[in-house]
JSON list of C-alpha atoms in Angstrom, two decimals:
[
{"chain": "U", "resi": 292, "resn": "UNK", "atom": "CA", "xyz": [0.00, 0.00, 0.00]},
{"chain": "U", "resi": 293, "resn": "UNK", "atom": "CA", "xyz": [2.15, 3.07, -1.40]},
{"chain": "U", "resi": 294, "resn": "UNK", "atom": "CA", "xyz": [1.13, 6.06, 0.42]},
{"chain": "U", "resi": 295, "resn": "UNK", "atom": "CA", "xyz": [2.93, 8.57, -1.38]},
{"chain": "U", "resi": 296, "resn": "UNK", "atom": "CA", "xyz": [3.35, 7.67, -5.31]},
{"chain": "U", "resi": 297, "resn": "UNK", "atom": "CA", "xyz": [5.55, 9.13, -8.10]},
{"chain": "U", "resi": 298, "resn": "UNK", "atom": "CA", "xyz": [4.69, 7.92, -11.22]},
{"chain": "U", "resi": 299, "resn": "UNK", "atom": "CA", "xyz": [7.12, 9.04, -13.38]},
{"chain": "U", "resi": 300, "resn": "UNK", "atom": "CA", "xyz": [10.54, 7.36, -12.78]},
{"chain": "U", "resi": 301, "resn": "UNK", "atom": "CA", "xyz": [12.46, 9.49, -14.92]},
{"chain": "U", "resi": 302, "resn": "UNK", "atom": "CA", "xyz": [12.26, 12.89, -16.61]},
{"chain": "U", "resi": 303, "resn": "UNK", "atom": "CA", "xyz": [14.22, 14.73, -19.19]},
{"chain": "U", "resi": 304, "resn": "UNK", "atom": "CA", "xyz": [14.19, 18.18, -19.61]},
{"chain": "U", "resi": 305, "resn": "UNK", "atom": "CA", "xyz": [16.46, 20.82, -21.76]},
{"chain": "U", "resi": 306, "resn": "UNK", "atom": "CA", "xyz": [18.56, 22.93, -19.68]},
{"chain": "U", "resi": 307, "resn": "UNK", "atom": "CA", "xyz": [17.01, 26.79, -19.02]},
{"chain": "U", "resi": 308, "resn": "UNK", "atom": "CA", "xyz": [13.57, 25.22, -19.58]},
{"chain": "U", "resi": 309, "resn": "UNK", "atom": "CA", "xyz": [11.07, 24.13, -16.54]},
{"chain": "U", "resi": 310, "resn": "UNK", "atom": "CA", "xyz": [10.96, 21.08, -14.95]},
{"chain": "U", "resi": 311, "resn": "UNK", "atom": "CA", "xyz": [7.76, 19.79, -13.74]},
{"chain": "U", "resi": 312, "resn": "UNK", "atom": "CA", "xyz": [7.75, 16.75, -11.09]},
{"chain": "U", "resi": 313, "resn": "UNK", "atom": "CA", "xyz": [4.52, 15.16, -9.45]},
{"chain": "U", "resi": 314, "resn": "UNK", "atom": "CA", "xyz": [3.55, 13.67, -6.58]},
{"chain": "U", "resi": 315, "resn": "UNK", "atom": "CA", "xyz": [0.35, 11.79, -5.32]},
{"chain": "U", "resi": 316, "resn": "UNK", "atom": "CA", "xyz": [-0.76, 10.58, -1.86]},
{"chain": "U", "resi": 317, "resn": "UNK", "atom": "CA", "xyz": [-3.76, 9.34, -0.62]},
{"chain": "U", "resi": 318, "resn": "UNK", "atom": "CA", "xyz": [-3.10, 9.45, 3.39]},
{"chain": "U", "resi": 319, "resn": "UNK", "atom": "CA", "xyz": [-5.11, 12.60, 4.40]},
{"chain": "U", "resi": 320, "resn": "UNK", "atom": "CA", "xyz": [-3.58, 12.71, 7.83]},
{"chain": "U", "resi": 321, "resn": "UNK", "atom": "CA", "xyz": [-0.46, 13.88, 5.82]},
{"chain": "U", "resi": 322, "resn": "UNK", "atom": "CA", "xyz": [0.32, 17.41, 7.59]},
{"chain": "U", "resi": 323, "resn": "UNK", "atom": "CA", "xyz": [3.79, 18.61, 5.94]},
{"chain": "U", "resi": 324, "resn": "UNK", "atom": "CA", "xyz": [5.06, 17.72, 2.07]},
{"chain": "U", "resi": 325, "resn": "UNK", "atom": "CA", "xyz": [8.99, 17.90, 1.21]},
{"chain": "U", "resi": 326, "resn": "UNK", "atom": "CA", "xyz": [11.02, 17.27, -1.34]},
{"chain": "U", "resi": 327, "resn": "UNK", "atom": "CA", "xyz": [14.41, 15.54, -1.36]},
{"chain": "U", "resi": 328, "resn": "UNK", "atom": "CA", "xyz": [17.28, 15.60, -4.03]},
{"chain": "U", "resi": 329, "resn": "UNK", "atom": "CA", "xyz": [19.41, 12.35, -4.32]},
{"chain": "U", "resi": 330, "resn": "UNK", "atom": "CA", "xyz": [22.95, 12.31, -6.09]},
{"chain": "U", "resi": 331, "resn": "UNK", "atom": "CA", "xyz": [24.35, 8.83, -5.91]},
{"chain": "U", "resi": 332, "resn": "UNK", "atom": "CA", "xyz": [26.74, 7.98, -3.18]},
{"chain": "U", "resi": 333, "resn": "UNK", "atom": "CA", "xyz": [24.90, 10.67, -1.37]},
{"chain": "U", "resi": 334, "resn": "UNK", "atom": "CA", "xyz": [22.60, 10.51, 1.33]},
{"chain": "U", "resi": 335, "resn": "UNK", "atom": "CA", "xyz": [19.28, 12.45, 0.19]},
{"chain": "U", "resi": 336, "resn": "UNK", "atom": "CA", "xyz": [19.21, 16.23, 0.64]},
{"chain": "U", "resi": 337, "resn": "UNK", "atom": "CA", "xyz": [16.48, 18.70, 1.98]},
{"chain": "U", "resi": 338, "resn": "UNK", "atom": "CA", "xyz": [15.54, 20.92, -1.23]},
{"chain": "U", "resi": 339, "resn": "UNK", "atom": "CA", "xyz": [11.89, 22.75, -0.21]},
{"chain": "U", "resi": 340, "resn": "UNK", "atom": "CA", "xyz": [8.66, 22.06, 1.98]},
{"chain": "U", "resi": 341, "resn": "UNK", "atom": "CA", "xyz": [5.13, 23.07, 2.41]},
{"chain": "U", "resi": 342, "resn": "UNK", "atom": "CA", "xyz": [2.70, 22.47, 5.07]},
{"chain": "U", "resi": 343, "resn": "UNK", "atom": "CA", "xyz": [-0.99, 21.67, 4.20]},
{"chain": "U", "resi": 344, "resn": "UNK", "atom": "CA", "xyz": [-2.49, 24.96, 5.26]},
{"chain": "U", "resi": 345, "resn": "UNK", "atom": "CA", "xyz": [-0.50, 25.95, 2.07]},
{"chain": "U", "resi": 346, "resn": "UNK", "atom": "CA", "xyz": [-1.06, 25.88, -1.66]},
{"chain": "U", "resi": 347, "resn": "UNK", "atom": "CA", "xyz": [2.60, 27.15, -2.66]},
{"chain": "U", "resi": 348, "resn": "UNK", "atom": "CA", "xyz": [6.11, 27.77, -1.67]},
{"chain": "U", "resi": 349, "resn": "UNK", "atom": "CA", "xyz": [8.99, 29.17, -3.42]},
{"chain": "U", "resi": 350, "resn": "UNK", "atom": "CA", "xyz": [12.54, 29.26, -2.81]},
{"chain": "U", "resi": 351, "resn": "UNK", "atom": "CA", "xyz": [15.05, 30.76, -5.61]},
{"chain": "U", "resi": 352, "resn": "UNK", "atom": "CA", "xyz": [14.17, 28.51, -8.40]},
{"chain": "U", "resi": 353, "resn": "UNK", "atom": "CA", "xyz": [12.09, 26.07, -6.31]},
{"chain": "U", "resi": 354, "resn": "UNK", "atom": "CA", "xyz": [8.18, 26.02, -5.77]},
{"chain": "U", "resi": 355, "resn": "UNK", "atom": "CA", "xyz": [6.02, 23.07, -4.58]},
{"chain": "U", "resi": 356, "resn": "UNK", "atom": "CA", "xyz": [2.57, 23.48, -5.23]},
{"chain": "U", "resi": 357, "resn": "UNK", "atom": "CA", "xyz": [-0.34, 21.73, -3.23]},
{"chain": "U", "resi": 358, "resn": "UNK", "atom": "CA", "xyz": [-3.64, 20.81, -4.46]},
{"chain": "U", "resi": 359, "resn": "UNK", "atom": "CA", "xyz": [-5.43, 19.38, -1.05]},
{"chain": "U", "resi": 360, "resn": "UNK", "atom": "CA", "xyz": [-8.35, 18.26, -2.91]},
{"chain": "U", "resi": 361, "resn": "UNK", "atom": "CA", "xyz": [-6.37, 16.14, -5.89]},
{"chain": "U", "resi": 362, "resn": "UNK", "atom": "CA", "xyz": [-3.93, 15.01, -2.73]},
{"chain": "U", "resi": 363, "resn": "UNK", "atom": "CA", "xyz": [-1.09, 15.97, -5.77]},
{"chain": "U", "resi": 364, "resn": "UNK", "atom": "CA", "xyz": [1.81, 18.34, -5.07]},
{"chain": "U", "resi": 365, "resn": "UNK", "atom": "CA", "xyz": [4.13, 19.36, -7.54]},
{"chain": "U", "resi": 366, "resn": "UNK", "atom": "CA", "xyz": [7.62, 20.98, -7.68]},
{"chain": "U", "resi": 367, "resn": "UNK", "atom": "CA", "xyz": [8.82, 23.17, -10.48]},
{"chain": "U", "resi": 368, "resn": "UNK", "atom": "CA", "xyz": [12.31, 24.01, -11.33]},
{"chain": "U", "resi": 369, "resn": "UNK", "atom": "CA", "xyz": [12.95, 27.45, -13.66]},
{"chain": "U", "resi": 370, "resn": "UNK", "atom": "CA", "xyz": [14.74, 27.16, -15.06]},
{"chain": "U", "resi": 371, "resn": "UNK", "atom": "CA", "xyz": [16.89, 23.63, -15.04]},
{"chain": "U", "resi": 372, "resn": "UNK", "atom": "CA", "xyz": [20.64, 23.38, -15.02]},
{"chain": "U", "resi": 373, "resn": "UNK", "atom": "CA", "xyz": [22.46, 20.56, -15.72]},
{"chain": "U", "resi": 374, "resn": "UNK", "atom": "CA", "xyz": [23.31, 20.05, -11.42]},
{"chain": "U", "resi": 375, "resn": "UNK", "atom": "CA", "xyz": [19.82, 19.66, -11.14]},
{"chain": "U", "resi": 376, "resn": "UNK", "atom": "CA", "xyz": [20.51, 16.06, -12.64]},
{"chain": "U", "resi": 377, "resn": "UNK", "atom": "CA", "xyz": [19.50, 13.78, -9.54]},
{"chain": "U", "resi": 378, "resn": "UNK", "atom": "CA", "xyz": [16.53, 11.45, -8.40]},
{"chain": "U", "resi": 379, "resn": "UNK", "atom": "CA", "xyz": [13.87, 13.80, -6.41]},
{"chain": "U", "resi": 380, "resn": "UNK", "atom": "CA", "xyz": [11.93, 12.14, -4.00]},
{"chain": "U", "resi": 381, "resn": "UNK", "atom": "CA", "xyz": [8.38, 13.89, -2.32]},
{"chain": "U", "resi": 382, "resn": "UNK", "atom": "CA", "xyz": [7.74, 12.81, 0.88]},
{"chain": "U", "resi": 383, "resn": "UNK", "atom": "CA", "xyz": [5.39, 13.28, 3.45]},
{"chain": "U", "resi": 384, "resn": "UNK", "atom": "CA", "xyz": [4.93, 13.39, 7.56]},
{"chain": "U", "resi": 385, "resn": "UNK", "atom": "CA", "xyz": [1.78, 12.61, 9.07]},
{"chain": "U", "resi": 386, "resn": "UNK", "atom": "CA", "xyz": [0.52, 12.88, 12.47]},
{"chain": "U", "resi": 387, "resn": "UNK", "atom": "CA", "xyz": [2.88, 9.58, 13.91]},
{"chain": "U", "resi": 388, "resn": "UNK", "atom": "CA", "xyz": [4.71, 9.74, 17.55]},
{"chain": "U", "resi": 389, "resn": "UNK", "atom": "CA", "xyz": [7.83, 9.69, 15.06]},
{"chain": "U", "resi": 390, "resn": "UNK", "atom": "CA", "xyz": [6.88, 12.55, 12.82]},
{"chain": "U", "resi": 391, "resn": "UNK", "atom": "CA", "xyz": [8.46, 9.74, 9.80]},
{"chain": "U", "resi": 392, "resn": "UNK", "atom": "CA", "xyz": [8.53, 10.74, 6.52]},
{"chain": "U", "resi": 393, "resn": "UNK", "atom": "CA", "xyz": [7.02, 8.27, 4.15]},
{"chain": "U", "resi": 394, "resn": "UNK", "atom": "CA", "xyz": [8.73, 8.60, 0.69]},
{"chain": "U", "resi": 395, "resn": "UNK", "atom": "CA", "xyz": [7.32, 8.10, -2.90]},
{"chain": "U", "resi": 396, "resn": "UNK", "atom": "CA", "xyz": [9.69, 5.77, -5.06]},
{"chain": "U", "resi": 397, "resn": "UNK", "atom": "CA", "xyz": [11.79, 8.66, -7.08]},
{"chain": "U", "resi": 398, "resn": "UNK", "atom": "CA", "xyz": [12.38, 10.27, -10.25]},
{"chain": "U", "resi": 399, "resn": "UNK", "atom": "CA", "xyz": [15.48, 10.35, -12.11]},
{"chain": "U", "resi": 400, "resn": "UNK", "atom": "CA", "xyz": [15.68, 13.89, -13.45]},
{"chain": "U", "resi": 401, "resn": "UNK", "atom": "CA", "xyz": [18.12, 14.54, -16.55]},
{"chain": "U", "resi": 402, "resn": "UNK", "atom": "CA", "xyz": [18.26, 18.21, -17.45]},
{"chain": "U", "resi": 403, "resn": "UNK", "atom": "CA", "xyz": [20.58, 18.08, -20.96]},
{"chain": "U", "resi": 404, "resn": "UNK", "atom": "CA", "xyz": [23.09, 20.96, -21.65]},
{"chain": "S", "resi": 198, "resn": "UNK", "atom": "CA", "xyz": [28.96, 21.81, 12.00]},
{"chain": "S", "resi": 199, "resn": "UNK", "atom": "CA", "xyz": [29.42, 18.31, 11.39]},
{"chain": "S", "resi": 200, "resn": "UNK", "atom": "CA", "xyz": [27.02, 16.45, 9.48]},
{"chain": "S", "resi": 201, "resn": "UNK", "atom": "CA", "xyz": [25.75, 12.56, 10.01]},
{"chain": "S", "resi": 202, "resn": "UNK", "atom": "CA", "xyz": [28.61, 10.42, 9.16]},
{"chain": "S", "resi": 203, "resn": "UNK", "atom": "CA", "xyz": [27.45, 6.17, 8.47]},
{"chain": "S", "resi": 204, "resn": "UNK", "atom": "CA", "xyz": [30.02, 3.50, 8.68]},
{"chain": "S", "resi": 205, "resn": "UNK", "atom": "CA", "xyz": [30.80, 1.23, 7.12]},
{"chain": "S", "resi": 206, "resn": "UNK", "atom": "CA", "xyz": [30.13, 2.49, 3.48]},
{"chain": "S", "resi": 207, "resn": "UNK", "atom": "CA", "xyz": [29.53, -0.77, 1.77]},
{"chain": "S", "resi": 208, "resn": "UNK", "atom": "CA", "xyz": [29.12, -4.66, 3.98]},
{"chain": "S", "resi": 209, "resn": "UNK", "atom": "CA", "xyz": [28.73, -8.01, 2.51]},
{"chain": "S", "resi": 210, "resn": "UNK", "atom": "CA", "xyz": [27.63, -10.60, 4.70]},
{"chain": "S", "resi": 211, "resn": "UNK", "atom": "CA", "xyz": [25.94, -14.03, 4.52]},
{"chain": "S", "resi": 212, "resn": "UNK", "atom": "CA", "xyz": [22.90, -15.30, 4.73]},
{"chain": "S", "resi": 213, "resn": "UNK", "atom": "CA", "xyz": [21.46, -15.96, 8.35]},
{"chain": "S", "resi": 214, "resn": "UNK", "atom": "CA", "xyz": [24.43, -13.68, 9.60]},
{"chain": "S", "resi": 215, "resn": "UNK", "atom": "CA", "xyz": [24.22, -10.79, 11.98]},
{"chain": "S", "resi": 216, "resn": "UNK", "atom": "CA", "xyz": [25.30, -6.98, 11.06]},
{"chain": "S", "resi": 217, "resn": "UNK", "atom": "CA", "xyz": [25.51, -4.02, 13.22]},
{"chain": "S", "resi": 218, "resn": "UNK", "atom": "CA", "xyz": [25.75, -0.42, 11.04]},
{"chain": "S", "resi": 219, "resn": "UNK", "atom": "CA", "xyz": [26.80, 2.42, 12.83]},
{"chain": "S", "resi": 220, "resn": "UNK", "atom": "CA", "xyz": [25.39, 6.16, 12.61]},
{"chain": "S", "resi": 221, "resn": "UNK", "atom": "CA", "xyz": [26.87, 9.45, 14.48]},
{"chain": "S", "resi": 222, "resn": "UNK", "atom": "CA", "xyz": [24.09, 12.33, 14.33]},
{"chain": "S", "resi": 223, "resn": "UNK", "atom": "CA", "xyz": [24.68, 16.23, 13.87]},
{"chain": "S", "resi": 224, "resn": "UNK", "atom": "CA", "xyz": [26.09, 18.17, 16.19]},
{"chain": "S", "resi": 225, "resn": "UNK", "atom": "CA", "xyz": [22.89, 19.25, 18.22]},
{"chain": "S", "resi": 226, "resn": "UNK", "atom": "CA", "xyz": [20.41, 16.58, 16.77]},
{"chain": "S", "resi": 227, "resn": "UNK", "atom": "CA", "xyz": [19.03, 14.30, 19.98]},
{"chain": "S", "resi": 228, "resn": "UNK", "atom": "CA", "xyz": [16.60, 12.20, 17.61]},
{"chain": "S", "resi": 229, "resn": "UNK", "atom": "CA", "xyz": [17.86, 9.22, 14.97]},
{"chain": "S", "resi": 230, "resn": "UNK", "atom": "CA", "xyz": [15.51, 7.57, 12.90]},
{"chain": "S", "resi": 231, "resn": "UNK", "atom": "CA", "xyz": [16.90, 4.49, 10.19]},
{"chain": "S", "resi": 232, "resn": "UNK", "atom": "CA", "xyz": [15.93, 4.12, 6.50]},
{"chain": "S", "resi": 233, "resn": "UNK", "atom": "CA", "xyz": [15.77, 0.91, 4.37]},
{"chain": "S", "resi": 234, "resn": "UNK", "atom": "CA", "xyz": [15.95, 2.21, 0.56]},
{"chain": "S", "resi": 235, "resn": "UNK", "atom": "CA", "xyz": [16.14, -1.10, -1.87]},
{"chain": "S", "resi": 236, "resn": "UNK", "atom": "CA", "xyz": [16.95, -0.74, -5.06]},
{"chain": "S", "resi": 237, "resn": "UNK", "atom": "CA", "xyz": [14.52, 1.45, -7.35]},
{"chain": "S", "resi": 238, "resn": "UNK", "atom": "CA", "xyz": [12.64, 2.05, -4.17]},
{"chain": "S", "resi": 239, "resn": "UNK", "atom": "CA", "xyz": [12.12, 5.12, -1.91]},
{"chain": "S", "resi": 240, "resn": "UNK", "atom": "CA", "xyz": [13.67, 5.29, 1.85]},
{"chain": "S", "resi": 241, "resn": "UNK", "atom": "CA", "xyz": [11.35, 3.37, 4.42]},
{"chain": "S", "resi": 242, "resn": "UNK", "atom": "CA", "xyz": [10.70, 4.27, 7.72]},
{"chain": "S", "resi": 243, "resn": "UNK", "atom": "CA", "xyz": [12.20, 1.78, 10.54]},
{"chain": "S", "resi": 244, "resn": "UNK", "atom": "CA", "xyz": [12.74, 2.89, 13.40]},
{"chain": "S", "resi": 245, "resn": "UNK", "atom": "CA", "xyz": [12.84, 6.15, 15.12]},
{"chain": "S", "resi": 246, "resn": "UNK", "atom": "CA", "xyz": [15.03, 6.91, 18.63]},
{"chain": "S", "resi": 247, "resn": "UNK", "atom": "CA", "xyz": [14.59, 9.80, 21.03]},
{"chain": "S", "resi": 248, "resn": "UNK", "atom": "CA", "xyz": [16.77, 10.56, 23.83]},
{"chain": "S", "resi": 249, "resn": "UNK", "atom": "CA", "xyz": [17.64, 6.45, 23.98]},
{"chain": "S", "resi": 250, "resn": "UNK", "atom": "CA", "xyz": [14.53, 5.60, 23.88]},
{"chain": "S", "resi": 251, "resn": "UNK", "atom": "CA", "xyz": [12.31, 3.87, 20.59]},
{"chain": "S", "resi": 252, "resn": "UNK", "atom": "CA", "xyz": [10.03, 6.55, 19.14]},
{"chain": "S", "resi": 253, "resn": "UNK", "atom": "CA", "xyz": [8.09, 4.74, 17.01]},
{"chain": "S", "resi": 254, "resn": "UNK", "atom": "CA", "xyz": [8.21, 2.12, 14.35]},
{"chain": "S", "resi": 255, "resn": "UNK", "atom": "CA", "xyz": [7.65, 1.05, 10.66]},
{"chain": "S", "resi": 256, "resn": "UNK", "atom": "CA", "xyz": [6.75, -2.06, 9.27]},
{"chain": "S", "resi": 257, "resn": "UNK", "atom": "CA", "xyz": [9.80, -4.11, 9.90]},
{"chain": "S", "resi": 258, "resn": "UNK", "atom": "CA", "xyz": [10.19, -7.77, 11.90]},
{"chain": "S", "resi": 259, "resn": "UNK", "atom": "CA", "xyz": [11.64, -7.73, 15.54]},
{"chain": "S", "resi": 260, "resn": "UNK", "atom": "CA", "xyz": [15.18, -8.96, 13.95]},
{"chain": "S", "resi": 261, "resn": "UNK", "atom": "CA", "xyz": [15.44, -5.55, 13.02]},
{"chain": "S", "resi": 262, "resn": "UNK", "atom": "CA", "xyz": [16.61, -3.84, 16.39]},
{"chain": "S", "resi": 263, "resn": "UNK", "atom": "CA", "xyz": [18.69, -0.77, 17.43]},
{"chain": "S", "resi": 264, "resn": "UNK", "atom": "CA", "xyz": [20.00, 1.58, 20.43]},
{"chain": "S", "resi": 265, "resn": "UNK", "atom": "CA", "xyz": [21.10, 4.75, 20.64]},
{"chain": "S", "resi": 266, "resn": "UNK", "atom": "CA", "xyz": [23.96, 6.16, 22.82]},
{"chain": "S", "resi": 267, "resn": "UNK", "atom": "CA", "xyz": [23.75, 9.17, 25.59]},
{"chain": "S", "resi": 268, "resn": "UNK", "atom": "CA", "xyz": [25.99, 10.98, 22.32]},
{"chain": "S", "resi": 269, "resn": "UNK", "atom": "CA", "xyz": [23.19, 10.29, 20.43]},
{"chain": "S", "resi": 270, "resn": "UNK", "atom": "CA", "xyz": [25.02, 7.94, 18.03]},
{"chain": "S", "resi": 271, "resn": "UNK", "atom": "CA", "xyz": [22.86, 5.06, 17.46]},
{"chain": "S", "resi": 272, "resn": "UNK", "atom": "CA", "xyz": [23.28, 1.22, 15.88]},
{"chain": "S", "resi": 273, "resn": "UNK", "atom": "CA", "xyz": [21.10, -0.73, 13.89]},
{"chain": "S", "resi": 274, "resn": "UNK", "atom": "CA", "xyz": [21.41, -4.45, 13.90]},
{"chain": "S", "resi": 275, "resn": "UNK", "atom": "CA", "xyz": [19.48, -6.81, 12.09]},
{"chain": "S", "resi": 276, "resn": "UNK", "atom": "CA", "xyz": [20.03, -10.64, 12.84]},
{"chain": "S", "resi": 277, "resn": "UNK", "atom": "CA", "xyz": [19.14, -13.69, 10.18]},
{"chain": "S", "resi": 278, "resn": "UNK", "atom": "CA", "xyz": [19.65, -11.71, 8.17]},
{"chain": "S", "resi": 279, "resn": "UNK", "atom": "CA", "xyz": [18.00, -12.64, 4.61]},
{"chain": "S", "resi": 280, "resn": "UNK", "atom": "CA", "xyz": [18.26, -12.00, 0.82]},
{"chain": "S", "resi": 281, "resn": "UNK", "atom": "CA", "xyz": [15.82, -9.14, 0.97]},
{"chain": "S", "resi": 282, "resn": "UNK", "atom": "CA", "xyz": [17.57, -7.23, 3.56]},
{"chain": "S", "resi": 283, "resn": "UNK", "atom": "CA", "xyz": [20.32, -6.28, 0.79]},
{"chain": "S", "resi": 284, "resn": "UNK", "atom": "CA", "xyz": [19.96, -2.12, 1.13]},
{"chain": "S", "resi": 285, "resn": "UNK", "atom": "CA", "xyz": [21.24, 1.19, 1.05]},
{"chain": "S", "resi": 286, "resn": "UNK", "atom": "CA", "xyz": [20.41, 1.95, 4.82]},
{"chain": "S", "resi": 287, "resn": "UNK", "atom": "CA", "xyz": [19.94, 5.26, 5.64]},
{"chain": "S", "resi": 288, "resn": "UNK", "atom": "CA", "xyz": [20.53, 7.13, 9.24]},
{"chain": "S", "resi": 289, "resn": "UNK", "atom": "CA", "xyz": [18.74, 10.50, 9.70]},
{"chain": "S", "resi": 290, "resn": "UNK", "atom": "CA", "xyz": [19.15, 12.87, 12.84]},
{"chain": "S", "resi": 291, "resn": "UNK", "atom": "CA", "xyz": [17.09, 15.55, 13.47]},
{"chain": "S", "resi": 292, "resn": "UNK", "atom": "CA", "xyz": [16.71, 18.32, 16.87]},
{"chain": "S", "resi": 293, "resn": "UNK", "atom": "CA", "xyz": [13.46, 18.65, 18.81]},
{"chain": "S", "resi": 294, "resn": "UNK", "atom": "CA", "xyz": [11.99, 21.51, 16.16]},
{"chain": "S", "resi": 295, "resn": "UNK", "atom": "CA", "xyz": [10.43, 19.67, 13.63]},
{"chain": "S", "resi": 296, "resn": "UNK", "atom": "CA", "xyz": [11.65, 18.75, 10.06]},
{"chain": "S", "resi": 297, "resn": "UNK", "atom": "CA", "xyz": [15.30, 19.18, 9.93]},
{"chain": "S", "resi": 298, "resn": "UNK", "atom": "CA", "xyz": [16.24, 16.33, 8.86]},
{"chain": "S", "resi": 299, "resn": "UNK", "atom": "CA", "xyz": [19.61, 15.37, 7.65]},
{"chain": "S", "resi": 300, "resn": "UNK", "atom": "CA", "xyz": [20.86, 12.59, 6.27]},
{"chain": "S", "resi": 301, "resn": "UNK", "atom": "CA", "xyz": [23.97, 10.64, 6.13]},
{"chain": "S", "resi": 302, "resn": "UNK", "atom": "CA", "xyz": [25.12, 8.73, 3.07]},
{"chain": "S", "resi": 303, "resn": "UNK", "atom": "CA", "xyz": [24.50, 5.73, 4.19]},
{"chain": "S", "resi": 304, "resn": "UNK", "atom": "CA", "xyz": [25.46, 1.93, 4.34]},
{"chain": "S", "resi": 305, "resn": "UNK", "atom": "CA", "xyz": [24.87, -0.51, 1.01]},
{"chain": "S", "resi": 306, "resn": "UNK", "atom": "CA", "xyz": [24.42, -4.14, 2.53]},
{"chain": "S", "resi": 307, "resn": "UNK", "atom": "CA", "xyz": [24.28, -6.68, 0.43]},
{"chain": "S", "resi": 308, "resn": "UNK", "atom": "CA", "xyz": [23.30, -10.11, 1.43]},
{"chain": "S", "resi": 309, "resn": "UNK", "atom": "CA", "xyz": [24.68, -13.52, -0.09]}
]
């Protein structure tokens, strides 16, 4: 039972243009979206985060957009550079002792030169 | 500021053997929680520990146990250990305000 689903396990996208990555979950107890980037050999790394009271955050080059109704967030990237080459993962914290964040499965991004 | 540092980087062990993986948290952080992420899969939740003590758990069998140190460092052991359990394991620390997580780069087991 996959909580938090991305269904797109890769993505290529020319560099300077926008890169659009989606998210679905169905666990409405789900209180607080984030997004992780992944290099390899790396552990994953914070990127951007909303809470559910919110429809949109930005940061720099960053925004996550949440559509509570849909249970779909989104995070756009404008415009791409070829660093931005990593898996993202979206995951999400519900309302556990732990605060854990359940992950969706990834998506390779590939921004060419 | 140090970050979380994970040792070893990369394990092979047998089948029905015992491994213990190793995580020191970020300066400041008092809570570790431990990832499984198998390949083409995103990180899942197994265990969480607060001030030494277990702070909740995923879905994961008893064989999967762990401790964490008045530093805050923390193990994870798994015994019988089976095919399946070959993993990039992931630690993550975090402080009391919620959120910050960070993680380290974690441990690749692979199981024989």
């Amino acid at each position: 039972d996959q909580q938090v689903k991305q269904n797109s396990p890769s993505l290529s996208v020319q560099e300077g243009r926008i890169s659009i990555l989606n998210c679905d979950y169905t666990n409405s107890m789900f209180d607080y979206f984030l997004w992780y980037k992944k290099y390899p050999a790396e552990g994953p790394t914070f990127l951007i985060s909303i809470s559910s009271i919110k429809d949109k955050n930005e940061d720099g080059r960053f925004t996550v957009f949440l559509n509570k109704s849909a249970k779909h967030l989104s995070l756009h990237i404008v415009p791409s550079q070829p660093g931005d080459s990593a898996v993202y993962f979206c995951a999400a914290i519900g309302t556990g002792s732990a605060r854990q964040l359940t992950f969706g499965s990834g998506t390779q991004l590939t921004v060419l030169p | 500021e140090t970050g979380v540092t994970q040792s070893p980087t990369h394990l092979i062990k047998t089948r029905g053997q015992q491994v213990t993986l190793r995580c020191s948290s970020q300066s400041g952080h008092n809570t570790v929680s431990w990832y499984q992420q198998a390949l083409g899969q995103g990180p899942q939740f197994i265990f969480q520990y607060y001030r030494e003590e277990e702070n909740g758990r995923g879905n994961f069998p008893p064989r999967f146990s762990g401790l964490q140190f008045p530093n805050y460092s923390s193990e994870l052991n798994v015994n019988a250990l089976e095919l399946d359990d070959s993993a990039l394991y992931l630690c993550a620390s975090s402080s009391d305000s919620l959120y910050g997580y960070t993680f380290g780069s974690g441990t690749r087991l692979t199981v024989v």
